[in-house]
Short mmCIF file of C-alpha atoms in Angstrom, two decimals:
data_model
loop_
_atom_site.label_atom_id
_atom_site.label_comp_id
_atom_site.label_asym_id
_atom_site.label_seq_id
_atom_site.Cartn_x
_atom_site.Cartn_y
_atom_site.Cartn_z
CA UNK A 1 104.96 98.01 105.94
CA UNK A 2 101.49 99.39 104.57
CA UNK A 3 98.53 98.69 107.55
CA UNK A 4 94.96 100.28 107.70
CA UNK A 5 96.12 104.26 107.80
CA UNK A 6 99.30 104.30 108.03
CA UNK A 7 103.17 103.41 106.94
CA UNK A 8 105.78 102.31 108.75
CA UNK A 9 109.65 101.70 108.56
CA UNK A 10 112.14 99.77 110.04
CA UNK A 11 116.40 101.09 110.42
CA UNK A 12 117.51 98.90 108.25
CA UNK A 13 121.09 97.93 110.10
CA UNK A 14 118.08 96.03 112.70
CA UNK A 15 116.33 93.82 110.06
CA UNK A 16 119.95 92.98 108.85
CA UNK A 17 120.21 91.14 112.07
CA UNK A 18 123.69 92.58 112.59
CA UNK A 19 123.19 95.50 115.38
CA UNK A 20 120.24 96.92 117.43
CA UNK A 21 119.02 99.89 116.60
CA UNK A 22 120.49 103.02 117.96
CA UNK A 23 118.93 105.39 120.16
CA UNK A 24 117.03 107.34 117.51
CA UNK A 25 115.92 104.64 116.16
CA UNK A 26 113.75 102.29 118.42
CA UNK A 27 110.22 103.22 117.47
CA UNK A 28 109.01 102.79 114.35
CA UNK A 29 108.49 106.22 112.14
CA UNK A 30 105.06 106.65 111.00
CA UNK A 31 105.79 108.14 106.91
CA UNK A 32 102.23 108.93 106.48
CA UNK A 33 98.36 109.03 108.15
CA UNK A 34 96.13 107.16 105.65
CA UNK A 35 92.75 106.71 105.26
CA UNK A 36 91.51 104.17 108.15
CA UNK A 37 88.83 102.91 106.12
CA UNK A 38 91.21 101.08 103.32
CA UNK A 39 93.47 98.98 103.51
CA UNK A 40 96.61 98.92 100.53
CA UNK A 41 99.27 97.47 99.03
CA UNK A 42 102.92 98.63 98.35
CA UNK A 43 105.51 97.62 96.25
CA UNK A 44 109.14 98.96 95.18
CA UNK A 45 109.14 101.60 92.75
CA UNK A 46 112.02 103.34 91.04
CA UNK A 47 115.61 102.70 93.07
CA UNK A 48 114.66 103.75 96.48
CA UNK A 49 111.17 104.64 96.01
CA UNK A 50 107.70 103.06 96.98
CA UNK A 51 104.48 102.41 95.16
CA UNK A 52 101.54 102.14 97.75
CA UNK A 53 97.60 102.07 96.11
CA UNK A 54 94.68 101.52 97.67
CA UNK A 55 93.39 97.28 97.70
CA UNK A 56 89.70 98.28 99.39
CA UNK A 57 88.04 101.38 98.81
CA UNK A 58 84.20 102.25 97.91
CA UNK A 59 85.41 105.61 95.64
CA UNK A 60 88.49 106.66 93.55
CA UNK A 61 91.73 105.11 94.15
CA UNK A 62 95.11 106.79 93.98
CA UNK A 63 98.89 105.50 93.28
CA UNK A 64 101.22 107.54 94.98
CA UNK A 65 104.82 107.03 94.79
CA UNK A 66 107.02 108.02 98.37
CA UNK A 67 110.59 109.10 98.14
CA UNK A 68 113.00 106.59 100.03
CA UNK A 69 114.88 108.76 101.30
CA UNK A 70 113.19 112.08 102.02
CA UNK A 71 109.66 110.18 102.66
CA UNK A 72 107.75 112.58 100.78
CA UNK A 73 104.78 111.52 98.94
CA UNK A 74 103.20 112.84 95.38
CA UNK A 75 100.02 111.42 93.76
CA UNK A 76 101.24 109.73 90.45
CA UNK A 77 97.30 109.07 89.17
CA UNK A 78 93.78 108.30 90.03
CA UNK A 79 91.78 105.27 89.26
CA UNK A 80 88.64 104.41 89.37
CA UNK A 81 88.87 100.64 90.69
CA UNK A 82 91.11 99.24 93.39
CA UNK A 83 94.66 97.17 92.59
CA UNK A 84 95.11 93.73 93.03
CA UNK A 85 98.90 94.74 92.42
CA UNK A 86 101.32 97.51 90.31
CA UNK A 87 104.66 96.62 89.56
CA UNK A 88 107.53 98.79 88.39
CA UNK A 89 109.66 98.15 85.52
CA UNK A 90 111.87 101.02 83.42
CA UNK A 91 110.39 103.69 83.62
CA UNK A 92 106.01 102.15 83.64
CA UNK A 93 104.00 100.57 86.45
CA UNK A 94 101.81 97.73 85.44
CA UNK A 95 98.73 97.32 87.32
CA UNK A 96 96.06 95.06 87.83
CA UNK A 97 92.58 96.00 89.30
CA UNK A 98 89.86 93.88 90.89
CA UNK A 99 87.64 93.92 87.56
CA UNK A 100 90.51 91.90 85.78
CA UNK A 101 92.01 95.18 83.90
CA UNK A 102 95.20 95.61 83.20
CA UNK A 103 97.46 99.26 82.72
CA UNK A 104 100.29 100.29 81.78
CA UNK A 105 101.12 103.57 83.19
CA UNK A 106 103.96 106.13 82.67
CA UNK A 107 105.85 106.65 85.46
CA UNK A 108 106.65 110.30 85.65
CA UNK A 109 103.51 111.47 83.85
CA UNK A 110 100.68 109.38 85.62
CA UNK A 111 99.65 109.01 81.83
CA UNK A 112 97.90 105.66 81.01
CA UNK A 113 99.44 104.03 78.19
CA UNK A 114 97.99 100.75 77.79
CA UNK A 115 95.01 98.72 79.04
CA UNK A 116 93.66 95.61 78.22
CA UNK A 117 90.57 93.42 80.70
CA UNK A 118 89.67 89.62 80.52
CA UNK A 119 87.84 87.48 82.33
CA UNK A 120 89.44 86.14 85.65
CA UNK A 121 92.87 87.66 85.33
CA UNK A 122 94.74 87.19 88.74
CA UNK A 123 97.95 88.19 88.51
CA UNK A 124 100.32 90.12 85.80
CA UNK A 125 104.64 90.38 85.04
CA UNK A 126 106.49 92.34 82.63
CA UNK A 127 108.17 90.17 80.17
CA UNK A 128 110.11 93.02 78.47
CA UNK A 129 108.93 96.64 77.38
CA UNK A 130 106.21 95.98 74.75
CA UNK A 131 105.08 92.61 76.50
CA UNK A 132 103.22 91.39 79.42
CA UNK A 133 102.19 87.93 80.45
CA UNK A 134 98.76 87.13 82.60
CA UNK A 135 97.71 84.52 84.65
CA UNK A 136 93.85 83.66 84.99
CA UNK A 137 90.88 80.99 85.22
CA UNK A 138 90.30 78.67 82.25
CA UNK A 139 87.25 79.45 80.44
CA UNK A 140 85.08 78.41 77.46
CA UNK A 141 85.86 81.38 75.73
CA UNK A 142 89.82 80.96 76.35
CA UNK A 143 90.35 77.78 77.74
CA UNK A 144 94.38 78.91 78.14
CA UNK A 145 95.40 80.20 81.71
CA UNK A 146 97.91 81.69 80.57
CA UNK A 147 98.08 84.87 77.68
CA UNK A 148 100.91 86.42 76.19
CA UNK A 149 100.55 90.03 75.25
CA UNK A 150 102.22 92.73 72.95
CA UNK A 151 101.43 96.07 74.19
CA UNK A 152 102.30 98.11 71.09
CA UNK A 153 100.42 95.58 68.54
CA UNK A 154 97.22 94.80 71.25
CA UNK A 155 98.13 90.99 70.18
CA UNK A 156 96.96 89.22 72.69
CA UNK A 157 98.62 84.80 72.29
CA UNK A 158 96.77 82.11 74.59
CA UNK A 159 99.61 80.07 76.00
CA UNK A 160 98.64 75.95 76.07
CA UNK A 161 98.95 74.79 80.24
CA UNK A 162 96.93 71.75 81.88
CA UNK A 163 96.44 74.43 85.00
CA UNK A 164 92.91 75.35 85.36
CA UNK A 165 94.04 78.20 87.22
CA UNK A 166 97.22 80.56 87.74
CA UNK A 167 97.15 83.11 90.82
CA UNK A 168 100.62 83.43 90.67
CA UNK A 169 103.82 84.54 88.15
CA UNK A 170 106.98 85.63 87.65
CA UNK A 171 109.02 86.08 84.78
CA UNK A 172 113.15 85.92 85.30
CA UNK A 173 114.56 88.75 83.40
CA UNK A 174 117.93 87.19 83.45
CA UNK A 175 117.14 83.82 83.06
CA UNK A 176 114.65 83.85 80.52
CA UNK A 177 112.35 81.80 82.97
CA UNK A 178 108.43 82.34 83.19
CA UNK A 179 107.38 80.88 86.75
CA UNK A 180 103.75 80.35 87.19
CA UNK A 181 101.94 79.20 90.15
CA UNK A 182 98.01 77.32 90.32
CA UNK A 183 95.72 74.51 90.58
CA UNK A 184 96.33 71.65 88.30
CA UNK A 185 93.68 68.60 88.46
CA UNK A 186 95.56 65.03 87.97
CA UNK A 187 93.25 61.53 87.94
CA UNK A 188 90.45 64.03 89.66
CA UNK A 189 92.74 65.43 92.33
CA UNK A 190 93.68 68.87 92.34
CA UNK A 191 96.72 69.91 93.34
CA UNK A 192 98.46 73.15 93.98
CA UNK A 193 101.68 73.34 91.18
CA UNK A 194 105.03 75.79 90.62
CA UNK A 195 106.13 75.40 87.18
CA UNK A 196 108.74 76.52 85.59
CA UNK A 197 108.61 77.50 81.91
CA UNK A 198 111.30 78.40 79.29
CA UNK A 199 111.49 78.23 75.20
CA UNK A 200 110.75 81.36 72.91
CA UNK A 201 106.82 80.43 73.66
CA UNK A 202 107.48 79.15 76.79
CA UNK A 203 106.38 75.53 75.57
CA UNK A 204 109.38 74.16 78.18
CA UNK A 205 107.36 73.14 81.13
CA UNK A 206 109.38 71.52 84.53
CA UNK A 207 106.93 71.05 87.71
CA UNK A 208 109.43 72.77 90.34
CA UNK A 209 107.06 71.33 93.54
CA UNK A 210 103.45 69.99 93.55
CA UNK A 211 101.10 69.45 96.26
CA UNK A 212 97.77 67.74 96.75
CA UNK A 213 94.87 69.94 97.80
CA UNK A 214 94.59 73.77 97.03
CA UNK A 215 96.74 76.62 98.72
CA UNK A 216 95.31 79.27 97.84
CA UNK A 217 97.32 81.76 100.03
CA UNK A 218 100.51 80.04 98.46
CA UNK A 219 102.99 82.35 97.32
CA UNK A 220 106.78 82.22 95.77
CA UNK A 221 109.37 84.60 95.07
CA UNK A 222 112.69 83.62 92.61
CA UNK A 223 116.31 85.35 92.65
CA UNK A 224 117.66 86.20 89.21
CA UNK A 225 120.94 85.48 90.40
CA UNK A 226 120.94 82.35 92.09
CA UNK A 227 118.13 80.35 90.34
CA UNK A 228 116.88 79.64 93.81
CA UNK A 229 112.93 79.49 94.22
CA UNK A 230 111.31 80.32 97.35
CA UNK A 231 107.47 78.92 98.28
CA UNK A 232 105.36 78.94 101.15
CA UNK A 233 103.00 75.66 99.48
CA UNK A 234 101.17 73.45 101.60
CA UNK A 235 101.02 75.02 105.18
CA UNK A 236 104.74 73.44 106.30
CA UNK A 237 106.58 76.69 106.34
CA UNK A 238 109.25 78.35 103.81
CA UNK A 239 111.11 75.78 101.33
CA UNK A 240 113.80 76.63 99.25
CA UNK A 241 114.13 74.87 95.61
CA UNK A 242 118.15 75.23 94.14
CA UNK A 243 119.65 72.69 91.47
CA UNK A 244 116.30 70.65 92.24
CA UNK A 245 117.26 69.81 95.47
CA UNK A 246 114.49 71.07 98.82
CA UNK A 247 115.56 72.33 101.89
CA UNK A 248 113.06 73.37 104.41
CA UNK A 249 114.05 76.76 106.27
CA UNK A 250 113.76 77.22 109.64
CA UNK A 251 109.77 77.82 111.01
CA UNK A 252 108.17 80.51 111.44
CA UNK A 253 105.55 81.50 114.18
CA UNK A 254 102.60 81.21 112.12
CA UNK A 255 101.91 80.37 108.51
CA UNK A 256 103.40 81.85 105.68
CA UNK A 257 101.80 83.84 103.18
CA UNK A 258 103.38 86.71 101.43
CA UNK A 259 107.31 86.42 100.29
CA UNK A 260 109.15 88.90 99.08
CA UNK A 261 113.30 88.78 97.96
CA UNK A 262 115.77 92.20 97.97
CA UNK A 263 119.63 91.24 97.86
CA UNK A 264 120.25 88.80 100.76
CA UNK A 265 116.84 88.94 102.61
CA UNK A 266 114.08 87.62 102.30
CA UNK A 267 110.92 88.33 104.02
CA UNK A 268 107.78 86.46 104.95
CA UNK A 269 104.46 87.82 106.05
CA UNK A 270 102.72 85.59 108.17
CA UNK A 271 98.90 84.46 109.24
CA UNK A 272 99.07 86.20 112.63
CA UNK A 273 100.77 89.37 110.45
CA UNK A 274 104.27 88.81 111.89
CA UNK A 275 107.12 88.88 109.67
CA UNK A 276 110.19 86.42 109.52
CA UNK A 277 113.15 87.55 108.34
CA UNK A 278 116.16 85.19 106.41
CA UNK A 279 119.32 85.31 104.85
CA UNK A 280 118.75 83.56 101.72
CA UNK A 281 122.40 83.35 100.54
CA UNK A 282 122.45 80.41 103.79
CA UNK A 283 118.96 79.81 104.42
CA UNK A 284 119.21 80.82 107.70
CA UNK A 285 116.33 82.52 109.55
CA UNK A 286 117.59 86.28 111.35
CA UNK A 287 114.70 87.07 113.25
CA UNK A 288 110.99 86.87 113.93
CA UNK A 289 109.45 90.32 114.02
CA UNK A 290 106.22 91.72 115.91
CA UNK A 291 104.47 94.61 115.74
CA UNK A 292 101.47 95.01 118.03
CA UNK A 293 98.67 97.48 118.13
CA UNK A 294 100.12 100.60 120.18
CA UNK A 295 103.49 100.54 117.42
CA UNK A 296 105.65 98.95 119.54
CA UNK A 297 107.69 96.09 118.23
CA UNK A 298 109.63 92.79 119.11
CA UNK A 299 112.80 91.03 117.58
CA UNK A 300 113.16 87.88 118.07
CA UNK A 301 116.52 86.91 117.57
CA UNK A 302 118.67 83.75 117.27
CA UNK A 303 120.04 82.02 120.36
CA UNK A 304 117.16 82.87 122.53
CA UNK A 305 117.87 86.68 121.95
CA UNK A 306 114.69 89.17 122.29
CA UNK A 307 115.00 93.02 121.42
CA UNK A 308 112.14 94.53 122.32
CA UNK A 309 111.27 98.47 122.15
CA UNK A 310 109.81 100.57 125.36
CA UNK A 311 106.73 99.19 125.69
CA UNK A 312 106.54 96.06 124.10
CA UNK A 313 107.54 94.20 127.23
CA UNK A 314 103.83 93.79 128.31
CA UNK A 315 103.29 91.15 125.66
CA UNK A 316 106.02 89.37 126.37
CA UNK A 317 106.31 86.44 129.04
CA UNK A 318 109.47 84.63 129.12
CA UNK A 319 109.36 81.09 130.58
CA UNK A 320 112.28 79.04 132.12
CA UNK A 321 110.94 75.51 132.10
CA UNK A 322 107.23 75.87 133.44
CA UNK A 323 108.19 78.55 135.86
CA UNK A 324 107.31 82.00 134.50
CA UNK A 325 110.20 84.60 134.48
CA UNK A 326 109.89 87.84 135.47
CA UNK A 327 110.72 90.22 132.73
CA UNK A 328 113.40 92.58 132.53
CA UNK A 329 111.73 95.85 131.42
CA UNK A 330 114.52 97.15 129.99
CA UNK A 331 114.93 96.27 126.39
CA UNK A 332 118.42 95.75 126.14
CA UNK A 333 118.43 93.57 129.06
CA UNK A 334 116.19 91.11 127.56
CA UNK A 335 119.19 89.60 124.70
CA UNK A 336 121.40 88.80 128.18
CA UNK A 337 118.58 85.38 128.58
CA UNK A 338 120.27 83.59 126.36
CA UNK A 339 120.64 80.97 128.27
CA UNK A 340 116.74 80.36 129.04
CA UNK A 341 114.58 78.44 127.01
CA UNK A 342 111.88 80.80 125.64
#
């Protein structure tokens, strides 16, 4: 998790819902002190690495890539504008910064390979290794929110789409699938729409989900391997699209915003910055996670189960009807109130 100056981890055999963590493990490991006056994004990188870059800043900008496994930290390049996002692919990082620009840079050498700016891009994907595909804002000039572009040739292809704007895409590797996500207006109601696009051009369009108003803070994420489509549209919590069917997941605490997919989990980040935690081979939700100001944290578990590390008790209250429970203060204790209602 990137917050304002610093990183933090989680054991992994917790989030999997599966154990508690061991002794060693119960407070969160600080990788590295960052500047307290930004605030930044991360990303995976290369097999067990991280890409974190800096979303705020008033001077230069860095992308630094951390080791998974021995947390160190090297300085891959300096920019001169913060990132809306980077993303990894084979061996280059594609970036997009708040001016609309879009890099390509080498992964080992920092080097900048490619780079290409147009009005009101919000959001970038690798298609393959010489092309990249862009969602933007419809304009005069390019009245397509959508462009296709070859990296080796600079050929840059408007794509047709009735969107007036796309803040959202992904593009399915396996699948050959282009997913895009906006603001289409229908008989002069706008309405936030996933599509899903296929054919050489992608000129295949299927509306996945559509709802009237505009989400803004909407996101999605897709697995490769399943054909399953995750979105948090229209403020009612996590759905989950598969063979056209909808099933609602279980809620979370607050509202949705961020997704993101690895394997079996997935992962929201919420409104109030908590994080809910799935299995998305079932659909079921694992846990509800806290973390509160003094990095102490809170699991909340199924079947009325809390794990809470030292310290986090204090924001806890338990309540058994409308009497208020006294809390046990040690952390274990706290999963043995399963028989409460919370």
């Amino acid at each position: 998790i990137s917050s304002e100056g610093k990183l933090l981890s989680f054991p992994v055999s917790f989030l999997s819902g599966k154990s508690t963590p061991s002794a060693e493990d119960e407070n969160l490991l600080s990788i590295e002190k960052l500047s307290e006056d930004k605030t930044y994004g991360i990303s995976k990188g290369n097999d067990q690495d991280f890409l974190i870059w800096e979303s705020t800043s008033s001077d230069g900008v860095s992308i630094k890539i951390i080791d998974g496994e021995s947390n160190k930290t090297r300085t891959l390049t300096v920019l001169k504008t913060p990132l809306v996002c980077a993303k990894y692919h084979d061996g280059k990082i594609l970036t997009l910064d708040t001016n609309g620009k879009c890099s390509i840079i080498d992964y080992n050498t920092g080097k900048t390979t490619f780079s290409y700016t147009a009005y009101g891009i919000r959001d970038v994907d690798f298609i393959d290794n010489d092309n990249i595909i862009a969602g933007r804002s419809s304009s005069a000039t390019i009245s397509s929110p959508l462009l296709h572009i070859n990296t080796k040739t600079e050929e840059t292809v408007p794509i047709d789409d009735s969107d007036i704007l796309i803040f959202g895409l992904k593009y399915d590797e396996i699948g050959k699938k282009l997913y895009t996500l906006g603001f289409e207006e229908r008989n002069g109601l706008m309405r936030t729409i996933l599509k899903q696009r296929t054919g050489k051009h992608f000129e295949k369009i299927t509306t996945i989900i559509s709802y009237p108003g505009e989400d803004i803070t909407s996101s999605f994420v897709s697995d490769p391997n399943s054909s399953k489509i995750f979105t948090s549209i229209a403020h009612s919590g996590i759905n989950m699209i598969y063979w056209r069917g909808l099933t609602s997941l279980s809620k979370t605490f607050s509202i949705p915003e961020a997704l993101k997919l690895n394997g079996d989990i997935l992962v929201t980040q919420n409104r109030d910055s908590s994080f809910t935690i799935y299995n998305q081979l079932n659909g079921k939700k694992i846990m509800d996670f806290f973390v509160f100001e003094d990095l102490s944290y809170a699991a909340f578990l199924g079947d009325n189960k809390i794990y809470c590390s030292p310290g986090a008790e204090k924001y806890i209250n338990i309540f058994n009807g409308s009497t208020n429970s006294e809390l046990n203060k040690d952390g274990f204790n706290i999963s043995k109130l399963a028989n409460k209602n919370q």
